[in-house]
CSV table of C-alpha atoms and ligand atoms in Angstrom, one decimal:
chain,number,residue,atom,x,y,z
L,1,MET,CA,-36.6,34.6,88.1
L,2,LYS,CA,-35.8,37.8,85.9
L,3,ASP,CA,-38.3,37.6,82.9
L,4,ARG,CA,-35.6,39.8,80.9
L,5,THR,CA,-31.9,39.5,79.6
L,6,LEU,CA,-29.0,41.2,79.4
L,7,LEU,CA,-29.6,43.1,76.4
L,8,MET,CA,-25.7,43.1,74.8
L,9,ILE,CA,-27.0,43.7,70.8
L,10,PRO,CA,-25.5,47.3,69.5
L,11,GLY,CA,-28.4,48.9,69.4
L,12,PRO,CA,-30.9,49.2,71.3
L,13,ILE,CA,-29.0,49.0,74.4
L,14,GLU,CA,-29.4,48.8,78.3
L,15,PHE,CA,-31.0,52.4,79.3
L,16,GLU,CA,-30.1,54.1,82.1
L,17,PRO,CA,-32.6,54.5,84.6
L,18,ALA,CA,-33.0,58.3,85.1
L,19,VAL,CA,-33.3,58.2,81.2
L,20,LEU,CA,-36.2,55.1,80.7
L,21,ALA,CA,-38.1,57.1,84.3
L,22,GLU,CA,-38.8,60.4,81.9
L,23,MET,CA,-40.4,57.8,79.4
L,24,GLY,CA,-43.2,57.3,81.4
L,25,ALA,CA,-42.9,60.6,82.9
L,26,PRO,CA,-47.0,62.0,82.5
L,27,THR,CA,-46.0,63.9,78.5
L,28,THR,CA,-46.0,67.8,79.2
L,29,SER,CA,-47.1,69.9,76.2
L,30,HIS,CA,-43.9,71.1,73.6
L,31,LEU,CA,-44.7,74.2,74.4
L,32,ALA,CA,-44.4,73.9,78.3
L,33,PRO,CA,-41.7,75.8,79.9
L,34,HIS,CA,-39.7,73.0,81.4
L,35,PHE,CA,-39.7,71.6,77.7
L,36,ILE,CA,-38.6,74.6,76.6
L,37,GLU,CA,-35.9,74.7,78.4
L,38,ALA,CA,-34.6,70.8,78.2
L,39,PHE,CA,-35.0,70.9,74.2
L,40,GLY,CA,-32.2,74.0,74.0
L,41,GLN,CA,-30.4,72.5,76.7
L,42,ALA,CA,-30.2,69.1,74.7
L,43,LEU,CA,-29.4,70.8,71.4
L,44,GLU,CA,-26.6,73.1,73.5
L,45,ARG,CA,-24.7,69.6,75.4
L,46,MET,CA,-24.8,67.9,71.7
L,47,ARG,CA,-22.9,70.3,70.5
L,48,GLN,CA,-21.3,69.7,73.4
L,49,VAL,CA,-20.5,66.0,73.2
L,50,TRP,CA,-20.1,66.4,69.3
L,51,GLN,CA,-17.2,68.4,70.3
L,52,SER,CA,-18.7,70.9,67.5
L,53,THR,CA,-17.5,75.0,68.2
L,54,ASP,CA,-20.7,76.2,66.1
L,55,GLY,CA,-22.5,73.3,63.8
L,56,GLN,CA,-26.3,73.3,64.5
L,57,PRO,CA,-27.7,70.6,65.9
L,58,PHE,CA,-31.2,68.9,64.9
L,59,ILE,CA,-33.1,67.0,67.5
L,60,LEU,CA,-35.6,65.1,64.6
L,61,ALA,CA,-38.3,62.3,65.6
L,62,GLY,CA,-37.1,59.2,63.5
L,63,THR,CA,-34.7,56.5,63.3
L,64,GLY,CA,-30.7,56.7,62.6
L,65,THR,CA,-31.8,55.6,58.9
L,66,LEU,CA,-33.6,58.7,58.7
L,67,ALA,CA,-30.7,61.5,60.0
L,68,MET,CA,-28.8,59.8,57.4
L,69,ASP,CA,-31.2,60.7,55.0
L,70,CYS,CA,-31.8,64.0,56.4
L,71,ALA,CA,-28.2,64.9,55.7
L,72,GLY,CA,-28.3,63.7,52.1
L,73,ALA,CA,-31.9,65.5,51.5
L,74,ASN,CA,-30.4,68.6,52.2
L,75,LEU,CA,-26.8,68.2,51.3
L,76,VAL,CA,-27.4,67.4,47.5
L,77,GLU,CA,-28.6,67.8,44.5
L,78,PRO,CA,-29.5,66.2,41.2
L,79,GLY,CA,-26.1,65.3,39.4
L,80,ASP,CA,-24.5,65.9,42.0
L,81,LYS,CA,-21.2,63.9,42.8
L,82,ALA,CA,-20.3,62.2,46.1
L,83,LEU,CA,-18.1,59.4,46.9
L,84,VAL,CA,-18.9,56.8,49.5
L,85,VAL,CA,-15.9,55.6,51.7
L,86,ASP,CA,-17.5,51.6,52.2
L,87,THR,CA,-16.9,49.7,55.1
L,88,GLY,CA,-20.1,47.8,55.8
L,89,TYR,CA,-23.1,46.6,55.6
L,90,PHE,CA,-24.2,50.9,56.1
L,91,SER,CA,-22.0,52.8,54.2
L,92,GLN,CA,-23.4,50.7,51.1
L,93,ARG,CA,-27.5,52.2,52.4
L,94,TYR,CA,-25.7,55.7,52.3
L,95,ALA,CA,-25.0,54.9,48.9
L,96,ALA,CA,-28.3,53.7,48.2
L,97,ILE,CA,-30.3,57.3,49.9
L,98,LEU,CA,-28.2,59.1,47.7
L,99,GLU,CA,-28.9,58.1,44.6
L,100,ARG,CA,-31.9,58.3,45.5
L,101,TYR,CA,-31.4,62.6,45.9
L,102,GLY,CA,-30.2,61.8,42.1
L,103,ALA,CA,-26.3,62.1,42.8
L,104,GLN,CA,-23.9,59.8,40.9
L,105,VAL,CA,-22.0,58.0,43.5
L,106,THR,CA,-18.7,56.5,43.5
L,107,ILE,CA,-18.0,53.9,46.1
L,108,VAL,CA,-14.7,53.3,47.2
L,109,SER,CA,-14.9,49.7,49.3
L,110,ALA,CA,-12.6,46.9,50.8
L,111,SER,CA,-13.3,43.2,51.5
L,112,PRO,CA,-15.7,42.3,54.9
L,113,GLY,CA,-14.5,43.6,57.8
L,114,GLY,CA,-11.5,45.7,56.0
L,115,ARG,CA,-11.0,49.5,55.7
L,116,PRO,CA,-10.5,51.1,52.2
L,117,GLY,CA,-7.3,53.0,52.3
L,118,LEU,CA,-6.4,57.2,52.9
L,119,GLU,CA,-4.4,56.1,49.2
L,120,GLU,CA,-7.0,54.6,47.8
L,121,VAL,CA,-9.8,57.2,48.9
L,122,GLU,CA,-7.4,59.7,47.8
L,123,ALA,CA,-7.4,58.4,44.1
L,124,ALA,CA,-11.2,58.5,43.3
L,125,LEU,CA,-11.0,62.2,44.9
L,126,GLN,CA,-8.3,63.1,42.8
L,127,ALA,CA,-9.8,61.3,39.6
L,128,ALA,CA,-13.1,63.6,40.5
L,129,ALA,CA,-11.1,67.2,40.4
L,130,LEU,CA,-9.8,66.0,37.2
L,131,GLN,CA,-12.6,65.0,35.5
L,132,GLY,CA,-14.1,68.6,36.7
L,133,GLY,CA,-16.0,69.0,39.1
L,134,GLY,CA,-15.1,67.2,42.3
L,135,PHE,CA,-17.4,65.1,44.6
L,136,LYS,CA,-19.6,67.5,46.7
L,137,LEU,CA,-19.7,65.3,49.5
L,138,MET,CA,-18.1,62.4,50.7
L,139,THR,CA,-19.8,59.7,53.1
L,140,ILE,CA,-17.4,58.1,56.0
L,141,THR,CA,-18.7,55.0,58.5
L,142,HIS,CA,-17.6,56.4,62.1
L,143,VAL,CA,-18.4,52.7,63.2
L,144,ASP,CA,-19.9,50.2,60.5
L,145,THR,CA,-22.4,47.9,62.6
L,146,SER,CA,-22.7,44.8,60.3
L,147,THR,CA,-18.8,44.7,60.0
L,148,ALA,CA,-17.8,46.2,63.7
L,149,VAL,CA,-14.4,48.4,61.6
L,150,LEU,CA,-13.8,51.4,62.4
L,151,ALA,CA,-12.9,54.1,61.0
L,152,ASP,CA,-10.2,56.7,60.1
L,153,VAL,CA,-11.7,59.4,60.7
L,154,PRO,CA,-9.9,62.2,61.1
L,155,GLY,CA,-7.5,60.9,57.9
L,156,LEU,CA,-10.3,60.9,55.8
L,157,SER,CA,-12.3,64.1,56.6
L,158,ALA,CA,-8.6,65.6,55.7
L,159,LEU,CA,-8.6,64.6,52.6
L,160,GLY,CA,-12.0,65.0,51.8
L,161,ARG,CA,-11.7,68.6,52.3
L,162,ARG,CA,-8.3,69.2,50.8
L,163,TYR,CA,-9.6,68.2,47.6
L,164,GLY,CA,-13.6,70.5,48.7
L,165,ALA,CA,-15.5,67.6,49.7
L,166,LEU,CA,-18.3,68.4,52.4
L,167,VAL,CA,-17.8,65.4,54.8
L,168,VAL,CA,-20.7,63.3,55.9
L,169,VAL,CA,-20.5,60.9,59.3
L,170,ASP,CA,-22.5,58.7,60.3
L,171,GLY,CA,-21.6,58.4,63.8
L,172,VAL,CA,-24.7,55.4,64.2
L,173,CYS,CA,-22.7,53.6,66.3
L,174,SER,CA,-19.9,56.1,67.1
L,175,VAL,CA,-20.9,59.0,68.5
L,176,ALA,CA,-20.9,59.4,72.6
L,177,GLY,CA,-18.5,56.0,72.1
L,178,GLU,CA,-15.6,56.8,70.4
L,179,GLN,CA,-13.6,60.0,70.1
L,180,LEU,CA,-15.4,62.3,67.3
L,181,LYS,CA,-13.9,65.7,67.2
L,182,MET,CA,-16.5,67.5,64.8
L,183,SER,CA,-14.9,70.9,64.6
L,184,GLU,CA,-11.2,69.7,64.7
L,185,TRP,CA,-11.3,67.1,62.5
L,186,GLY,CA,-13.6,69.1,59.8
L,187,VAL,CA,-16.4,66.8,59.8
L,188,ASP,CA,-19.5,69.0,58.0
L,189,VAL,CA,-22.5,66.7,59.0
L,190,ALA,CA,-21.9,64.2,62.1
L,191,LEU,CA,-25.4,61.6,62.9
L,192,THR,CA,-27.1,59.5,65.1
L,193,ALA,CA,-29.9,57.6,66.9
L,194,SER,CA,-31.1,58.1,69.9
L,195,GLN,CA,-30.9,54.1,70.8
L,196,LYS,CA,-27.1,52.9,70.9
L,197,ALA,CA,-24.1,54.9,72.9
L,198,ILE,CA,-26.6,58.3,72.9
L,199,GLY,CA,-28.4,56.1,75.5
L,200,VAL,CA,-32.0,56.7,75.0
L,201,PRO,CA,-34.8,54.4,73.5
L,202,PRO,CA,-35.2,54.1,69.9
L,203,GLY,CA,-37.0,57.5,68.4
L,204,LEU,CA,-34.7,60.1,67.7
L,205,ALA,CA,-32.7,61.1,64.1
L,206,LEU,CA,-29.6,63.4,66.1
L,207,LEU,CA,-27.3,65.4,63.7
L,208,VAL,CA,-24.6,68.9,64.2
L,209,ALA,CA,-24.5,70.4,61.0
L,210,SER,CA,-21.3,72.6,60.5
L,211,GLN,CA,-22.2,75.9,59.2
L,212,ARG,CA,-19.9,74.8,56.6
L,213,ALA,CA,-22.7,72.4,55.3
L,214,ILE,CA,-25.7,75.2,56.7
L,215,GLU,CA,-24.2,77.6,53.5
L,216,ALA,CA,-24.1,75.0,51.5
L,217,PHE,CA,-27.7,73.8,51.8
L,218,GLN,CA,-28.4,77.6,52.0
L,219,ASN,CA,-26.9,77.8,47.9
L,220,ARG,CA,-29.2,75.2,46.6
L,221,LYS,CA,-30.6,75.6,43.4
L,222,THR,CA,-33.1,72.9,43.1
L,223,PRO,CA,-35.1,72.0,46.6
L,224,VAL,CA,-34.4,70.1,48.5
L,225,LEU,CA,-36.8,66.2,47.5
L,226,ASN,CA,-38.0,65.5,50.7
L,227,TYR,CA,-40.3,67.2,52.5
L,228,TYR,CA,-40.6,66.2,56.2
L,229,ALA,CA,-36.4,66.0,56.4
L,230,ASP,CA,-36.0,69.7,54.6
L,231,TRP,CA,-33.6,72.3,57.1
L,232,THR,CA,-35.9,75.1,55.6
L,233,ASN,CA,-38.5,73.3,58.3
L,234,TRP,CA,-36.3,72.6,61.0
L,235,LEU,CA,-33.9,75.1,61.1
L,236,PRO,CA,-36.0,77.6,63.0
L,237,ILE,CA,-37.6,74.9,65.7
L,238,MET,CA,-33.7,74.4,66.7
L,239,GLN,CA,-32.9,78.4,66.5
L,240,ALA,CA,-36.4,78.9,68.5
L,241,TYR,CA,-36.1,76.3,70.8
L,242,GLU,CA,-31.8,77.1,71.3
L,243,ALA,CA,-33.2,80.9,72.7
L,244,ARG,CA,-35.9,79.6,74.9
L,245,LYS,CA,-38.8,80.2,72.5
L,246,ALA,CA,-41.5,77.4,71.2
L,247,SER,CA,-41.8,76.7,67.8
L,248,TYR,CA,-43.7,74.2,65.4
L,249,PHE,CA,-43.7,72.5,62.5
L,250,GLY,CA,-43.9,68.7,63.5
L,251,THR,CA,-44.6,67.4,67.3
L,252,PRO,CA,-41.8,66.4,68.3
L,253,ALA,CA,-40.8,63.2,71.0
L,254,VAL,CA,-41.3,65.0,73.7
L,255,ASN,CA,-40.5,62.4,76.5
L,256,LEU,CA,-37.7,61.5,73.9
L,257,VAL,CA,-36.0,64.4,74.7
L,258,PHE,CA,-36.3,65.2,78.5
L,259,ALA,CA,-34.9,61.4,77.8
L,260,LEU,CA,-32.2,62.7,75.7
L,261,ASN,CA,-31.5,65.8,78.3
L,262,VAL,CA,-31.0,64.0,80.9
L,263,SER,CA,-28.1,60.7,78.8
L,264,LEU,CA,-26.7,64.0,77.5
L,265,GLY,CA,-26.2,65.5,81.0
L,266,GLN,CA,-25.0,62.3,82.9
L,267,ILE,CA,-22.3,61.9,79.4
L,268,GLN,CA,-20.8,65.4,80.7
L,269,ALA,CA,-20.7,64.1,84.2
L,270,GLU,CA,-18.7,61.2,83.3
L,271,GLY,CA,-16.5,63.4,81.4
L,272,LEU,CA,-16.1,62.3,77.2
L,273,GLU,CA,-12.0,61.6,77.8
L,274,ALA,CA,-13.6,59.8,80.5
L,275,ARG,CA,-16.7,57.4,79.0
L,276,PHE,CA,-13.9,56.9,75.6
L,277,ALA,CA,-11.7,55.5,78.2
L,278,ARG,CA,-14.2,53.3,79.8
L,279,HIS,CA,-15.7,52.3,76.4
L,280,ALA,CA,-12.0,51.0,74.9
L,281,ALA,CA,-11.4,48.9,78.6
L,282,LEU,CA,-14.8,47.5,78.1
L,283,SER,CA,-14.3,47.0,75.0
L,284,ARG,CA,-10.6,45.1,75.3
L,285,ALA,CA,-12.0,43.2,77.5
L,286,CYS,CA,-14.1,42.0,75.5
L,287,LYS,CA,-12.2,41.5,72.9
L,288,ALA,CA,-9.3,39.1,75.1
L,289,GLY,CA,-12.4,37.2,76.4
L,290,ILE,CA,-13.0,35.9,72.9
L,291,THR,CA,-10.0,35.4,71.9
L,292,ALA,CA,-8.9,33.3,74.5
L,293,LEU,CA,-11.8,30.7,73.2
L,294,GLY,CA,-9.6,30.9,69.8
L,295,LEU,CA,-12.8,33.0,68.1
L,296,GLY,CA,-11.5,35.6,65.2
L,297,GLN,CA,-13.3,38.1,64.9
L,298,VAL,CA,-14.7,39.9,61.6
L,299,PRO,CA,-12.5,43.2,62.0
L,300,LEU,CA,-9.2,42.6,59.8
L,301,GLN,CA,-6.6,44.6,61.5
L,302,PRO,CA,-7.0,45.6,66.2
L,303,GLU,CA,-6.5,48.9,64.6
L,304,PHE,CA,-10.0,48.4,62.6
L,305,ALA,CA,-11.7,47.0,65.5
L,306,ALA,CA,-14.4,49.4,66.7
L,307,HIS,CA,-14.8,49.9,70.4
L,308,THR,CA,-18.5,50.1,71.2
L,309,LEU,CA,-19.3,46.7,69.9
L,310,SER,CA,-17.1,43.0,69.4
L,311,ALA,CA,-17.6,40.4,66.0
L,312,PRO,CA,-16.7,37.2,66.8
L,313,ARG,CA,-16.9,35.1,64.5
L,314,PHE,CA,-17.6,31.3,65.1
L,315,PRO,CA,-15.5,28.2,65.8
L,316,ALA,CA,-15.9,25.6,62.8
L,317,GLY,CA,-18.7,23.4,63.3
L,318,VAL,CA,-21.1,26.3,65.6
L,319,GLY,CA,-23.4,27.6,64.3
L,320,GLY,CA,-25.9,30.9,64.5
L,321,ALA,CA,-29.6,29.8,65.4
L,322,ASP,CA,-28.4,27.1,68.1
L,323,PHE,CA,-25.9,29.2,69.4
L,324,LEU,CA,-27.7,32.3,70.5
L,325,ALA,CA,-30.9,30.4,71.7
L,326,TRP,CA,-28.3,28.9,74.1
L,327,VAL,CA,-27.2,32.7,74.6
L,328,GLY,CA,-30.4,34.2,74.8
L,329,LYS,CA,-31.3,31.1,77.9
L,330,ALA,CA,-28.1,32.0,79.8
L,331,GLY,CA,-29.9,35.4,80.4
L,332,VAL,CA,-27.9,37.3,77.9
L,333,THR,CA,-29.5,38.6,74.0
L,334,LEU,CA,-27.2,38.8,71.7
L,335,ALA,CA,-26.6,39.8,67.4
L,336,GLY,CA,-26.5,37.7,64.7
L,337,GLY,CA,-24.4,38.5,62.0
L,338,LEU,CA,-25.8,41.4,59.2
L,339,TYR,CA,-23.0,41.8,56.5
L,340,PRO,CA,-24.9,39.9,54.0
L,341,SER,CA,-21.6,37.9,52.5
L,342,ILE,CA,-20.2,36.2,55.8
L,343,ARG,CA,-23.8,36.9,57.6
L,344,THR,CA,-23.9,33.1,59.5
L,345,GLU,CA,-20.1,33.1,60.1
L,346,TYR,CA,-20.2,35.6,63.1
L,347,PHE,CA,-22.0,37.9,65.6
L,348,ARG,CA,-21.5,40.9,67.7
L,349,ILE,CA,-21.9,41.8,71.1
L,350,GLY,CA,-22.9,45.8,72.5
L,351,HIS,CA,-21.0,47.3,74.7
L,352,MET,CA,-21.5,50.7,74.8
L,353,GLY,CA,-23.7,53.1,76.8
L,354,ALA,CA,-24.2,52.4,80.0
L,355,ALA,CA,-22.6,49.0,80.1
L,356,ARG,CA,-19.6,47.9,82.6
L,357,LEU,CA,-17.0,45.1,83.2
L,358,GLY,CA,-20.3,42.4,84.6
L,359,ASP,CA,-22.0,43.2,81.6
L,360,ILE,CA,-18.9,41.9,79.7
L,361,LEU,CA,-18.1,39.2,81.9
L,362,ALA,CA,-21.7,38.1,81.8
L,363,THR,CA,-21.6,38.2,78.5
L,364,LEU,CA,-18.7,36.1,78.1
L,365,SER,CA,-20.5,33.3,80.4
L,366,ALA,CA,-22.9,33.5,77.9
L,367,VAL,CA,-21.2,33.3,74.7
L,368,GLU,CA,-18.5,30.3,76.6
L,369,GLN,CA,-22.5,28.4,77.3
L,370,GLY,CA,-23.2,29.1,73.8
L,371,LEU,CA,-20.2,27.3,72.7
L,372,GLN,CA,-20.1,24.4,74.7
L,373,GLY,CA,-24.0,24.1,74.2
L,374,CYS,CA,-23.1,24.0,70.4
L,375,GLY,CA,-19.6,21.1,70.6
L,376,TYR,CA,-17.0,23.2,70.7
L,377,VAL,CA,-14.7,22.6,73.0
L,378,PHE,CA,-12.5,24.6,75.0
L,379,GLU,CA,-11.5,25.3,79.4
L,380,LEU,CA,-14.5,26.6,80.5
L,381,GLY,CA,-14.0,30.4,82.5
L,382,ARG,CA,-10.9,31.4,79.7
L,383,SER,CA,-12.8,34.1,78.4
L,384,LEU,CA,-13.5,35.0,81.8
L,385,GLN,CA,-10.0,35.7,83.0
L,386,ALA,CA,-8.3,36.9,80.0
L,387,ALA,CA,-11.2,39.4,80.7
L,388,GLN,CA,-9.6,40.4,83.6
L,389,SER,CA,-7.3,40.4,83.0
L,390,ALA,CA,-7.4,43.4,80.2
L,391,TRP,CA,-9.6,45.2,82.0
L,392,ASN,CA,-6.7,45.2,85.1
L,393,ASP,CA,-4.0,46.3,82.3
H,401,LIG,N1,-25.7,53.7,61.1
H,401,LIG,C1,-25.0,52.4,61.0
H,401,LIG,C2,-24.5,52.8,61.0
H,401,LIG,C3,-26.2,51.7,61.9
H,401,LIG,O1,-25.6,50.6,63.1
H,401,LIG,C4,-27.4,52.2,62.2
H,401,LIG,C5,-28.4,51.2,62.9
H,401,LIG,N2,-28.0,49.7,63.7
H,401,LIG,C6,-27.9,52.8,60.6
H,401,LIG,C7,-26.8,53.6,59.8
H,401,LIG,C8,-29.3,52.7,60.6
H,401,LIG,O2,-30.1,53.2,61.7
H,401,LIG,P1,-31.5,52.7,62.6
H,401,LIG,O3,-31.9,52.0,62.8
H,401,LIG,O4,-31.8,53.8,63.4
H,401,LIG,O5,-32.1,53.6,61.0
């Protein structure tokens, strides 16, 4: 019997064998010619996958939180005003990071599963402009993994730009899974972590910064308050590797960078549009299955729902720990709720990166096993029919 379950949480995800093979390859020097080439190529590929014409990519050893921290540390100076568009737990984490660097943070929130309207966000931008100064930056969580809510990045970004704010997008649960047109949409920093739709084991913090963001960093009047994350240290390193020269500030995560380059190559081979369409189709199939079982979802409206994960609500009488244990016995690992005030009311299914229809069907089957184990009454197989019909549409 296979001694591992199908990993369908919203990160880390199941990884492609060619990516995993890089993790087990003998580690080379970070000065080795073939590593320099892989690092340089990965930086160029990031710019293409982020759909940025002239952005500056950064590959750092760390997690998604470091990527958030890095953008905050380099762009915020004490006393700057910042606006956080709050769609969940990770948006709120961004507010805490910006405050740590001395920003005066305004948060525009919605109830769990909702998202603030463009008019509310514009009102906040307008109010700050009237008080003088306006916001130095705004943050948007493209997909908040705690609520499975997808933000309207093009709409919000256009607003931010209109009021002169730098637009920072937390794309940890979106990059390479949801459409993101960094240059066309006017995004100044888009960041992610390796373990989600980029398809590489945890351990890399990935950012692309627009030239406008780099200029804002260069025009700082005060030093960056985080030594490791300071772009002063990393900008020359990234520029050197892209020019196919070795350089050193901190030892690169050699195997992870090789793995990243392989995964970015696979993403390009699939094609961005085809990849986004596959994520949308997987999401449609998964959500159709959930709905067919009579379960609601955390996002308050279908157009707010992400394509990289789903957040089904438990039916009355079904509890998280028991349910997830049954699902595990059926061979699938799923995640519980995360948003504090509704944590026990829902669970989460990740469907990004290497996921295929078969994975969705195996997951829905395990969900049915879990619901049945918890005493919920429904017609067995109903979600599989609905998912396949949605997929065929
Ligand atoms: N932002 C979002 C939207 C996330 O989903 C996560 C991780 N789930 C993070 C930030 C933080 O990433 P990490 O756990 O890699 O630090």
